Amino acid sequence: MSSVNRSNRLLALVSLLFTLSGCASAPVRSASGPPALTAQETAVVSQGITDATVRYTGQVTGSATGVLERADYELVADGQVVKTGSAKLGVPFAPGTPADFSFEEKSSYVKGPEDLTRLSAQGGTVLIALRGTLVVRSGEREDTLPFAASRAVRVPRLPVVIVESLDGARYSPEEVQINLRLGVRNPNPFPLRLESLTYQVAVADRPLEEGTTGQADTVDASATGVYPVEVAVTAQSWGPGVKALISKGALPFSVKGEVKGPMFQVPYSLKGDVKLNVSR
């Protein structure tokens, strides 16, 4: 074999090895997977008798740089969708680094007065949830991630009107001052806003006093709001037979009315006897 042929074969072998070596050292691109929702939670920030503020907190992890653009969601209460919306997030994330995000929604979770009455009688808890999809963009790629998280809260309960205290002071054989303190009991673990408390007071079946109190007031959580009412029993207010009435030492009374607030109007009727004390 000639030296020329040997040189040609050697050159071809070197060229082949170089080509193979170049192919082996070229970077291999692997397709990145879609981002994932790696944590989520729903919390009730605040609650009222008809509405609640709910916060959704989550965590997204991706294998490439991207941005969590928005959340398209539904607020669900007691199995019913009560509100839909979209929250702009604009949260960036790096490959392999979890990105935290959150958004809040406030909405009524009671459909109306009848629904509130039903829930109050039902007792127990009601499930509030946020669910929907997260929109994530990585370069030219857009992914949607479904999410859903719920929280159980105590059902709202209607207030109860009670006689907090009652006494009668006898100033003379023909004059008595009744001091009535009406109580609005809030059985809820959150403050209760009132619009008004009306009352009509009668003594021995004769109407003597009526009015409205508690306008735009708030009763603290698991507390009782107290509203004083004064009633004068005299010959002018009750009639000429007041002396005989007072001489019995106790006056039969009744009070009725209603307490009003957001989506509720609760009537009440109370009665009893007022024992009379001698005023000094």
PDB file of C-alpha atoms in Angstrom:
ATOM      1  CA  MET A   1       0.000   0.000   0.000  1.00  0.00           C
ATOM      2  CA  SER A   2       1.336   3.352  -0.960  1.00  0.00           C
ATOM      3  CA  SER A   3       2.133   6.071   1.575  1.00  0.00           C
ATOM      4  CA  VAL A   4      -0.436   8.322  -0.126  1.00  0.00           C
ATOM      5  CA  ASN A   5      -3.259   5.862   0.540  1.00  0.00           C
ATOM      6  CA  ARG A   6      -2.162   5.476   4.147  1.00  0.00           C
ATOM      7  CA  SER A   7      -2.181   9.252   4.611  1.00  0.00           C
ATOM      8  CA  ASN A   8      -5.644   9.565   3.090  1.00  0.00           C
ATOM      9  CA  ARG A   9      -7.049   6.893   5.388  1.00  0.00           C
ATOM     10  CA  LEU A  10      -5.452   8.514   8.449  1.00  0.00           C
ATOM     11  CA  LEU A  11      -6.880  11.896   7.484  1.00  0.00           C
ATOM     12  CA  ALA A  12     -10.354  10.410   7.058  1.00  0.00           C
ATOM     13  CA  LEU A  13     -10.112   8.707  10.491  1.00  0.00           C
ATOM     14  CA  VAL A  14      -9.056  11.916  12.230  1.00  0.00           C
ATOM     15  CA  SER A  15     -11.878  13.810  10.510  1.00  0.00           C
ATOM     16  CA  LEU A  16     -14.423  11.204  11.640  1.00  0.00           C
ATOM     17  CA  LEU A  17     -13.193  11.284  15.236  1.00  0.00           C
ATOM     18  CA  PHE A  18     -13.357  15.086  15.269  1.00  0.00           C
ATOM     19  CA  THR A  19     -16.926  15.021  13.940  1.00  0.00           C
ATOM     20  CA  LEU A  20     -18.031  12.482  16.536  1.00  0.00           C
ATOM     21  CA  SER A  21     -16.280  14.416  19.251  1.00  0.00           C
ATOM     22  CA  GLY A  22     -18.097  17.587  18.197  1.00  0.00           C
ATOM     23  CA  CYS A  23     -21.486  15.876  18.276  1.00  0.00           C
ATOM     24  CA  ALA A  24     -20.860  14.460  21.727  1.00  0.00           C
ATOM     25  CA  SER A  25     -19.940  17.828  23.217  1.00  0.00           C
ATOM     26  CA  ALA A  26     -22.974  19.731  21.834  1.00  0.00           C
ATOM     27  CA  PRO A  27     -25.544  20.706  24.567  1.00  0.00           C
ATOM     28  CA  VAL A  28     -28.739  18.668  24.651  1.00  0.00           C
ATOM     29  CA  ARG A  29     -31.927  20.706  25.365  1.00  0.00           C
ATOM     30  CA  SER A  30     -34.474  19.024  27.588  1.00  0.00           C
ATOM     31  CA  ALA A  31     -38.063  20.196  27.535  1.00  0.00           C
ATOM     32  CA  SER A  32     -39.041  21.927  30.804  1.00  0.00           C
ATOM     33  CA  GLY A  33     -42.187  20.724  32.517  1.00  0.00           C
ATOM     34  CA  PRO A  34     -45.155  22.940  33.372  1.00  0.00           C
ATOM     35  CA  PRO A  35     -45.184  24.851  36.701  1.00  0.00           C
ATOM     36  CA  ALA A  36     -46.980  23.289  39.641  1.00  0.00           C
ATOM     37  CA  LEU A  37     -49.093  24.532  42.554  1.00  0.00           C
ATOM     38  CA  THR A  38     -47.074  23.285  45.536  1.00  0.00           C
ATOM     39  CA  ALA A  39     -49.064  24.790  48.447  1.00  0.00           C
ATOM     40  CA  GLN A  40     -52.454  26.422  49.008  1.00  0.00           C
ATOM     41  CA  GLU A  41     -54.718  27.574  51.830  1.00  0.00           C
ATOM     42  CA  THR A  42     -57.911  29.594  52.357  1.00  0.00           C
ATOM     43  CA  ALA A  43     -58.366  31.729  55.485  1.00  0.00           C
ATOM     44  CA  VAL A  44     -61.311  33.866  56.615  1.00  0.00           C
ATOM     45  CA  VAL A  45     -59.887  37.315  57.389  1.00  0.00           C
ATOM     46  CA  SER A  46     -63.150  38.743  58.732  1.00  0.00           C
ATOM     47  CA  GLN A  47     -66.769  37.707  58.961  1.00  0.00           C
ATOM     48  CA  GLY A  48     -70.068  39.505  59.435  1.00  0.00           C
ATOM     49  CA  ILE A  49     -73.616  38.268  59.634  1.00  0.00           C
ATOM     50  CA  THR A  50     -74.026  38.540  55.843  1.00  0.00           C
ATOM     51  CA  ASP A  51     -70.517  38.834  54.331  1.00  0.00           C
ATOM     52  CA  ALA A  52     -66.978  37.595  54.745  1.00  0.00           C
ATOM     53  CA  THR A  53     -63.486  38.506  53.547  1.00  0.00           C
ATOM     54  CA  VAL A  54     -61.563  35.434  52.381  1.00  0.00           C
ATOM     55  CA  ARG A  55     -57.824  35.250  51.630  1.00  0.00           C
ATOM     56  CA  TYR A  56     -56.339  32.601  49.326  1.00  0.00           C
ATOM     57  CA  THR A  57     -52.611  31.910  49.771  1.00  0.00           C
ATOM     58  CA  GLY A  58     -50.609  29.667  47.454  1.00  0.00           C
ATOM     59  CA  GLN A  59     -47.176  28.747  46.164  1.00  0.00           C
ATOM     60  CA  VAL A  60     -46.103  28.060  42.583  1.00  0.00           C
ATOM     61  CA  THR A  61     -42.887  26.282  41.584  1.00  0.00           C
ATOM     62  CA  GLY A  62     -41.622  26.049  38.008  1.00  0.00           C
ATOM     63  CA  SER A  63     -38.632  24.543  36.166  1.00  0.00           C
ATOM     64  CA  ALA A  64     -38.141  27.718  34.120  1.00  0.00           C
ATOM     65  CA  THR A  65     -38.347  31.447  34.665  1.00  0.00           C
ATOM     66  CA  GLY A  66     -41.922  32.677  34.512  1.00  0.00           C
ATOM     67  CA  VAL A  67     -44.630  34.972  35.848  1.00  0.00           C
ATOM     68  CA  LEU A  68     -47.841  34.109  37.679  1.00  0.00           C
ATOM     69  CA  GLU A  69     -50.092  36.571  35.876  1.00  0.00           C
ATOM     70  CA  ARG A  70     -53.548  36.263  37.445  1.00  0.00           C
ATOM     71  CA  ALA A  71     -56.133  34.148  39.214  1.00  0.00           C
ATOM     72  CA  ASP A  72     -59.617  33.637  37.747  1.00  0.00           C
ATOM     73  CA  TYR A  73     -61.815  32.501  40.615  1.00  0.00           C
ATOM     74  CA  GLU A  74     -65.219  31.746  42.111  1.00  0.00           C
ATOM     75  CA  LEU A  75     -66.204  32.360  45.730  1.00  0.00           C
ATOM     76  CA  VAL A  76     -68.406  29.492  46.888  1.00  0.00           C
ATOM     77  CA  ALA A  77     -70.523  29.434  50.062  1.00  0.00           C
ATOM     78  CA  ASP A  78     -72.662  26.534  51.217  1.00  0.00           C
ATOM     79  CA  GLY A  79     -72.164  24.869  47.816  1.00  0.00           C
ATOM     80  CA  GLN A  80     -73.354  27.896  45.828  1.00  0.00           C
ATOM     81  CA  VAL A  81     -71.278  30.296  43.717  1.00  0.00           C
ATOM     82  CA  VAL A  82     -71.823  33.768  45.228  1.00  0.00           C
ATOM     83  CA  LYS A  83     -69.235  35.768  43.265  1.00  0.00           C
ATOM     84  CA  THR A  84     -66.766  35.446  40.390  1.00  0.00           C
ATOM     85  CA  GLY A  85     -63.726  37.590  39.668  1.00  0.00           C
ATOM     86  CA  SER A  86     -60.154  37.902  38.467  1.00  0.00           C
ATOM     87  CA  ALA A  87     -57.151  39.012  40.544  1.00  0.00           C
ATOM     88  CA  LYS A  88     -54.026  40.411  38.866  1.00  0.00           C
ATOM     89  CA  LEU A  89     -50.937  38.941  40.539  1.00  0.00           C
ATOM     90  CA  GLY A  90     -47.797  39.606  38.458  1.00  0.00           C
ATOM     91  CA  VAL A  91     -45.593  37.395  40.657  1.00  0.00           C
ATOM     92  CA  PRO A  92     -42.274  36.340  39.014  1.00  0.00           C
ATOM     93  CA  PHE A  93     -40.570  33.042  39.829  1.00  0.00           C
ATOM     94  CA  ALA A  94     -37.181  31.490  39.099  1.00  0.00           C
ATOM     95  CA  PRO A  95     -36.465  27.858  38.174  1.00  0.00           C
ATOM     96  CA  GLY A  96     -36.890  25.581  41.182  1.00  0.00           C
ATOM     97  CA  THR A  97     -37.652  28.467  43.573  1.00  0.00           C
ATOM     98  CA  PRO A  98     -41.157  28.512  45.107  1.00  0.00           C
ATOM     99  CA  ALA A  99     -43.004  31.813  44.653  1.00  0.00           C
ATOM    100  CA  ASP A 100     -45.622  32.815  47.243  1.00  0.00           C
ATOM    101  CA  PHE A 101     -48.741  34.752  46.327  1.00  0.00           C
ATOM    102  CA  SER A 102     -52.125  35.676  47.786  1.00  0.00           C
ATOM    103  CA  PHE A 103     -55.314  37.589  47.035  1.00  0.00           C
ATOM    104  CA  GLU A 104     -58.476  38.506  48.938  1.00  0.00           C
ATOM    105  CA  GLU A 105     -62.162  38.650  48.086  1.00  0.00           C
ATOM    106  CA  LYS A 106     -65.029  40.153  50.098  1.00  0.00           C
ATOM    107  CA  SER A 107     -68.567  39.134  49.310  1.00  0.00           C
ATOM    108  CA  SER A 108     -71.923  38.370  50.842  1.00  0.00           C
ATOM    109  CA  TYR A 109     -72.247  34.667  51.606  1.00  0.00           C
ATOM    110  CA  VAL A 110     -75.953  34.955  52.444  1.00  0.00           C
ATOM    111  CA  LYS A 111     -78.386  35.248  49.537  1.00  0.00           C
ATOM    112  CA  GLY A 112     -81.148  37.066  51.422  1.00  0.00           C
ATOM    113  CA  PRO A 113     -83.255  37.312  54.623  1.00  0.00           C
ATOM    114  CA  GLU A 114     -84.818  33.879  54.115  1.00  0.00           C
ATOM    115  CA  ASP A 115     -81.411  32.284  53.638  1.00  0.00           C
ATOM    116  CA  LEU A 116     -80.126  34.003  56.792  1.00  0.00           C
ATOM    117  CA  THR A 117     -83.101  32.734  58.797  1.00  0.00           C
ATOM    118  CA  ARG A 118     -82.534  29.218  57.457  1.00  0.00           C
ATOM    119  CA  LEU A 119     -78.840  29.223  58.332  1.00  0.00           C
ATOM    120  CA  SER A 120     -79.528  30.614  61.820  1.00  0.00           C
ATOM    121  CA  ALA A 121     -82.028  27.841  62.539  1.00  0.00           C
ATOM    122  CA  GLN A 122     -79.732  25.224  61.010  1.00  0.00           C
ATOM    123  CA  GLY A 123     -76.701  25.997  63.199  1.00  0.00           C
ATOM    124  CA  GLY A 124     -73.334  24.309  62.766  1.00  0.00           C
ATOM    125  CA  THR A 125     -70.864  25.492  60.149  1.00  0.00           C
ATOM    126  CA  VAL A 126     -70.868  26.596  56.526  1.00  0.00           C
ATOM    127  CA  LEU A 127     -68.082  25.917  54.026  1.00  0.00           C
ATOM    128  CA  ILE A 128     -66.560  28.922  52.228  1.00  0.00           C
ATOM    129  CA  ALA A 129     -64.171  28.216  49.347  1.00  0.00           C
ATOM    130  CA  LEU A 130     -62.146  29.924  46.632  1.00  0.00           C
ATOM    131  CA  ARG A 131     -61.610  27.913  43.461  1.00  0.00           C
ATOM    132  CA  GLY A 132     -60.596  28.571  39.868  1.00  0.00           C
ATOM    133  CA  THR A 133     -57.472  28.643  37.670  1.00  0.00           C
ATOM    134  CA  LEU A 134     -54.079  30.338  37.869  1.00  0.00           C
ATOM    135  CA  VAL A 135     -52.638  31.678  34.611  1.00  0.00           C
ATOM    136  CA  VAL A 136     -48.833  31.227  34.386  1.00  0.00           C
ATOM    137  CA  ARG A 137     -46.569  32.417  31.549  1.00  0.00           C
ATOM    138  CA  SER A 138     -43.035  31.149  30.862  1.00  0.00           C
ATOM    139  CA  GLY A 139     -41.646  32.802  27.723  1.00  0.00           C
ATOM    140  CA  GLU A 140     -44.120  32.102  24.934  1.00  0.00           C
ATOM    141  CA  ARG A 141     -45.762  29.299  26.878  1.00  0.00           C
ATOM    142  CA  GLU A 142     -48.983  29.791  28.897  1.00  0.00           C
ATOM    143  CA  ASP A 143     -50.200  27.258  31.464  1.00  0.00           C
ATOM    144  CA  THR A 144     -53.326  27.165  33.628  1.00  0.00           C
ATOM    145  CA  LEU A 145     -53.288  25.549  37.051  1.00  0.00           C
ATOM    146  CA  PRO A 146     -56.557  24.626  38.766  1.00  0.00           C
ATOM    147  CA  PHE A 147     -56.866  25.484  42.457  1.00  0.00           C
ATOM    148  CA  ALA A 148     -59.434  25.045  45.230  1.00  0.00           C
ATOM    149  CA  ALA A 149     -59.235  25.526  48.992  1.00  0.00           C
ATOM    150  CA  SER A 150     -61.997  25.884  51.587  1.00  0.00           C
ATOM    151  CA  ARG A 151     -62.562  26.862  55.201  1.00  0.00           C
ATOM    152  CA  ALA A 152     -65.463  26.037  57.538  1.00  0.00           C
ATOM    153  CA  VAL A 153     -66.931  28.931  59.531  1.00  0.00           C
ATOM    154  CA  ARG A 154     -69.775  29.077  62.022  1.00  0.00           C
ATOM    155  CA  VAL A 155     -73.108  29.918  60.455  1.00  0.00           C
ATOM    156  CA  PRO A 156     -74.461  33.404  61.190  1.00  0.00           C
ATOM    157  CA  ARG A 157     -77.149  33.500  63.866  1.00  0.00           C
ATOM    158  CA  LEU A 158     -79.915  36.015  64.421  1.00  0.00           C
ATOM    159  CA  PRO A 159     -79.859  38.223  67.539  1.00  0.00           C
ATOM    160  CA  VAL A 160     -82.170  37.674  70.503  1.00  0.00           C
ATOM    161  CA  VAL A 161     -83.883  40.459  72.470  1.00  0.00           C
ATOM    162  CA  ILE A 162     -84.158  39.931  76.242  1.00  0.00           C
ATOM    163  CA  VAL A 163     -85.066  41.899  79.367  1.00  0.00           C
ATOM    164  CA  GLU A 164     -81.608  42.557  80.786  1.00  0.00           C
ATOM    165  CA  SER A 165     -82.976  44.183  83.962  1.00  0.00           C
ATOM    166  CA  LEU A 166     -86.200  45.709  85.249  1.00  0.00           C
ATOM    167  CA  ASP A 167     -87.181  47.674  88.349  1.00  0.00           C
ATOM    168  CA  GLY A 168     -89.887  50.067  89.422  1.00  0.00           C
ATOM    169  CA  ALA A 169     -89.494  52.974  91.853  1.00  0.00           C
ATOM    170  CA  ARG A 170     -92.630  54.179  93.661  1.00  0.00           C
ATOM    171  CA  TYR A 171     -92.361  57.920  94.262  1.00  0.00           C
ATOM    172  CA  SER A 172     -95.909  58.384  95.561  1.00  0.00           C
ATOM    173  CA  PRO A 173     -99.208  56.479  95.702  1.00  0.00           C
ATOM    174  CA  GLU A 174     -99.884  57.785  92.179  1.00  0.00           C
ATOM    175  CA  GLU A 175     -96.438  57.795  90.538  1.00  0.00           C
ATOM    176  CA  VAL A 176     -94.100  54.993  89.533  1.00  0.00           C
ATOM    177  CA  GLN A 177     -90.940  55.131  87.401  1.00  0.00           C
ATOM    178  CA  ILE A 178     -90.163  51.906  85.537  1.00  0.00           C
ATOM    179  CA  ASN A 179     -86.540  51.426  84.464  1.00  0.00           C
ATOM    180  CA  LEU A 180     -86.382  48.813  81.709  1.00  0.00           C
ATOM    181  CA  ARG A 181     -83.092  47.726  80.146  1.00  0.00           C
ATOM    182  CA  LEU A 182     -83.554  45.826  76.896  1.00  0.00           C
ATOM    183  CA  GLY A 183     -80.704  43.564  75.844  1.00  0.00           C
ATOM    184  CA  VAL A 184     -79.777  42.520  72.295  1.00  0.00           C
ATOM    185  CA  ARG A 185     -77.811  39.308  72.599  1.00  0.00           C
ATOM    186  CA  ASN A 186     -75.288  38.602  69.827  1.00  0.00           C
ATOM    187  CA  PRO A 187     -74.636  34.831  69.624  1.00  0.00           C
ATOM    188  CA  ASN A 188     -72.007  35.214  66.884  1.00  0.00           C
ATOM    189  CA  PRO A 189     -68.181  35.120  67.151  1.00  0.00           C
ATOM    190  CA  PHE A 190     -68.051  38.439  65.294  1.00  0.00           C
ATOM    191  CA  PRO A 191     -69.529  41.930  65.912  1.00  0.00           C
ATOM    192  CA  LEU A 192     -73.159  42.488  64.943  1.00  0.00           C
ATOM    193  CA  ARG A 193     -74.244  45.760  63.363  1.00  0.00           C
ATOM    194  CA  LEU A 194     -77.704  47.013  64.258  1.00  0.00           C
ATOM    195  CA  GLU A 195     -79.888  49.435  62.369  1.00  0.00           C
ATOM    196  CA  SER A 196     -82.489  49.964  65.094  1.00  0.00           C
ATOM    197  CA  LEU A 197     -84.359  48.496  68.053  1.00  0.00           C
ATOM    198  CA  THR A 198     -88.008  49.522  68.373  1.00  0.00           C
ATOM    199  CA  TYR A 199     -90.134  49.097  71.496  1.00  0.00           C
ATOM    200  CA  GLN A 200     -93.735  49.519  72.659  1.00  0.00           C
ATOM    201  CA  VAL A 201     -94.245  49.263  76.410  1.00  0.00           C
ATOM    202  CA  ALA A 202     -97.633  48.634  78.009  1.00  0.00           C
ATOM    203  CA  VAL A 203     -98.572  48.468  81.691  1.00  0.00           C
ATOM    204  CA  ALA A 204    -101.675  46.492  82.618  1.00  0.00           C
ATOM    205  CA  ASP A 205    -102.525  46.337  78.894  1.00  0.00           C
ATOM    206  CA  ARG A 206    -102.374  50.121  78.417  1.00  0.00           C
ATOM    207  CA  PRO A 207     -99.700  51.438  75.994  1.00  0.00           C
ATOM    208  CA  LEU A 208     -97.492  53.980  77.741  1.00  0.00           C
ATOM    209  CA  GLU A 209     -94.213  54.356  75.851  1.00  0.00           C
ATOM    210  CA  GLU A 210     -92.823  53.650  72.408  1.00  0.00           C
ATOM    211  CA  GLY A 211     -89.692  54.593  70.535  1.00  0.00           C
ATOM    212  CA  THR A 212     -86.544  53.560  68.738  1.00  0.00           C
ATOM    213  CA  THR A 213     -83.044  53.069  70.085  1.00  0.00           C
ATOM    214  CA  GLY A 214     -79.761  51.407  69.089  1.00  0.00           C
ATOM    215  CA  GLN A 215     -79.564  53.164  65.712  1.00  0.00           C
ATOM    216  CA  ALA A 216     -76.342  52.342  63.838  1.00  0.00           C
ATOM    217  CA  ASP A 217     -74.938  50.597  66.910  1.00  0.00           C
ATOM    218  CA  THR A 218     -72.654  47.548  67.033  1.00  0.00           C
ATOM    219  CA  VAL A 219     -72.854  44.699  69.536  1.00  0.00           C
ATOM    220  CA  ASP A 220     -69.518  43.020  70.236  1.00  0.00           C
ATOM    221  CA  ALA A 221     -68.927  39.344  69.487  1.00  0.00           C
ATOM    222  CA  SER A 222     -70.656  36.995  71.948  1.00  0.00           C
ATOM    223  CA  ALA A 223     -71.888  39.984  73.961  1.00  0.00           C
ATOM    224  CA  THR A 224     -75.137  41.747  74.829  1.00  0.00           C
ATOM    225  CA  GLY A 225     -75.899  45.343  73.917  1.00  0.00           C
ATOM    226  CA  VAL A 226     -78.019  47.076  76.579  1.00  0.00           C
ATOM    227  CA  TYR A 227     -80.537  49.849  75.826  1.00  0.00           C
ATOM    228  CA  PRO A 228     -82.381  51.650  78.675  1.00  0.00           C
ATOM    229  CA  VAL A 229     -86.041  52.633  78.432  1.00  0.00           C
ATOM    230  CA  GLU A 230     -87.825  54.736  81.067  1.00  0.00           C
ATOM    231  CA  VAL A 231     -91.592  54.576  81.563  1.00  0.00           C
ATOM    232  CA  ALA A 232     -93.611  56.902  83.827  1.00  0.00           C
ATOM    233  CA  VAL A 233     -96.805  55.445  85.315  1.00  0.00           C
ATOM    234  CA  THR A 234     -98.946  58.361  86.507  1.00  0.00           C
ATOM    235  CA  ALA A 235    -102.524  59.569  86.448  1.00  0.00           C
ATOM    236  CA  GLN A 236    -101.675  61.547  83.323  1.00  0.00           C
ATOM    237  CA  SER A 237    -100.051  58.636  81.452  1.00  0.00           C
ATOM    238  CA  TRP A 238    -102.088  55.656  82.679  1.00  0.00           C
ATOM    239  CA  GLY A 239    -105.399  57.120  83.877  1.00  0.00           C
ATOM    240  CA  PRO A 240    -107.410  57.874  87.004  1.00  0.00           C
ATOM    241  CA  GLY A 241    -107.229  54.301  88.316  1.00  0.00           C
ATOM    242  CA  VAL A 242    -103.452  54.442  88.706  1.00  0.00           C
ATOM    243  CA  LYS A 243    -103.577  54.675  92.528  1.00  0.00           C
ATOM    244  CA  ALA A 244    -105.403  51.375  92.845  1.00  0.00           C
ATOM    245  CA  LEU A 245    -103.022  49.813  90.322  1.00  0.00           C
ATOM    246  CA  ILE A 246     -99.904  50.955  92.183  1.00  0.00           C
ATOM    247  CA  SER A 247    -101.276  49.846  95.552  1.00  0.00           C
ATOM    248  CA  LYS A 248    -100.963  46.202  94.466  1.00  0.00           C
ATOM    249  CA  GLY A 249     -97.142  46.448  94.734  1.00  0.00           C
ATOM    250  CA  ALA A 250     -96.508  44.935  91.302  1.00  0.00           C
ATOM    251  CA  LEU A 251     -97.353  46.099  87.813  1.00  0.00           C
ATOM    252  CA  PRO A 252     -97.959  43.725  84.889  1.00  0.00           C
ATOM    253  CA  PHE A 253     -96.004  44.925  81.860  1.00  0.00           C
ATOM    254  CA  SER A 254     -95.320  43.902  78.273  1.00  0.00           C
ATOM    255  CA  VAL A 255     -92.894  45.130  75.628  1.00  0.00           C
ATOM    256  CA  LYS A 256     -92.783  44.291  71.952  1.00  0.00           C
ATOM    257  CA  GLY A 257     -91.006  45.511  68.849  1.00  0.00           C
ATOM    258  CA  GLU A 258     -88.299  44.389  66.476  1.00  0.00           C
ATOM    259  CA  VAL A 259     -84.546  44.543  66.062  1.00  0.00           C
ATOM    260  CA  LYS A 260     -83.283  45.363  62.576  1.00  0.00           C
ATOM    261  CA  GLY A 261     -79.939  44.910  60.881  1.00  0.00           C
ATOM    262  CA  PRO A 262     -78.387  43.851  57.568  1.00  0.00           C
ATOM    263  CA  MET A 263     -80.813  41.341  56.010  1.00  0.00           C
ATOM    264  CA  PHE A 264     -82.663  40.702  59.277  1.00  0.00           C
ATOM    265  CA  GLN A 265     -85.775  42.013  60.995  1.00  0.00           C
ATOM    266  CA  VAL A 266     -86.480  40.001  64.148  1.00  0.00           C
ATOM    267  CA  PRO A 267     -89.707  40.640  66.094  1.00  0.00           C
ATOM    268  CA  TYR A 268     -89.877  40.096  69.852  1.00  0.00           C
ATOM    269  CA  SER A 269     -92.528  40.104  72.575  1.00  0.00           C
ATOM    270  CA  LEU A 270     -91.773  39.979  76.299  1.00  0.00           C
ATOM    271  CA  LYS A 271     -93.908  40.309  79.438  1.00  0.00           C
ATOM    272  CA  GLY A 272     -93.790  39.958  83.198  1.00  0.00           C
ATOM    273  CA  ASP A 273     -94.370  41.812  86.466  1.00  0.00           C
ATOM    274  CA  VAL A 274     -92.551  44.831  87.852  1.00  0.00           C
ATOM    275  CA  LYS A 275     -92.101  44.684  91.610  1.00  0.00           C
ATOM    276  CA  LEU A 276     -92.249  48.150  93.098  1.00  0.00           C
ATOM    277  CA  ASN A 277     -89.672  49.598  95.473  1.00  0.00           C
ATOM    278  CA  VAL A 278     -90.143  52.705  97.603  1.00  0.00           C
ATOM    279  CA  SER A 279     -87.940  55.545  96.336  1.00  0.00           C
ATOM    280  CA  ARG A 280     -86.194  57.528  99.032  1.00  0.00           C
TER     281      ARG A 280
END
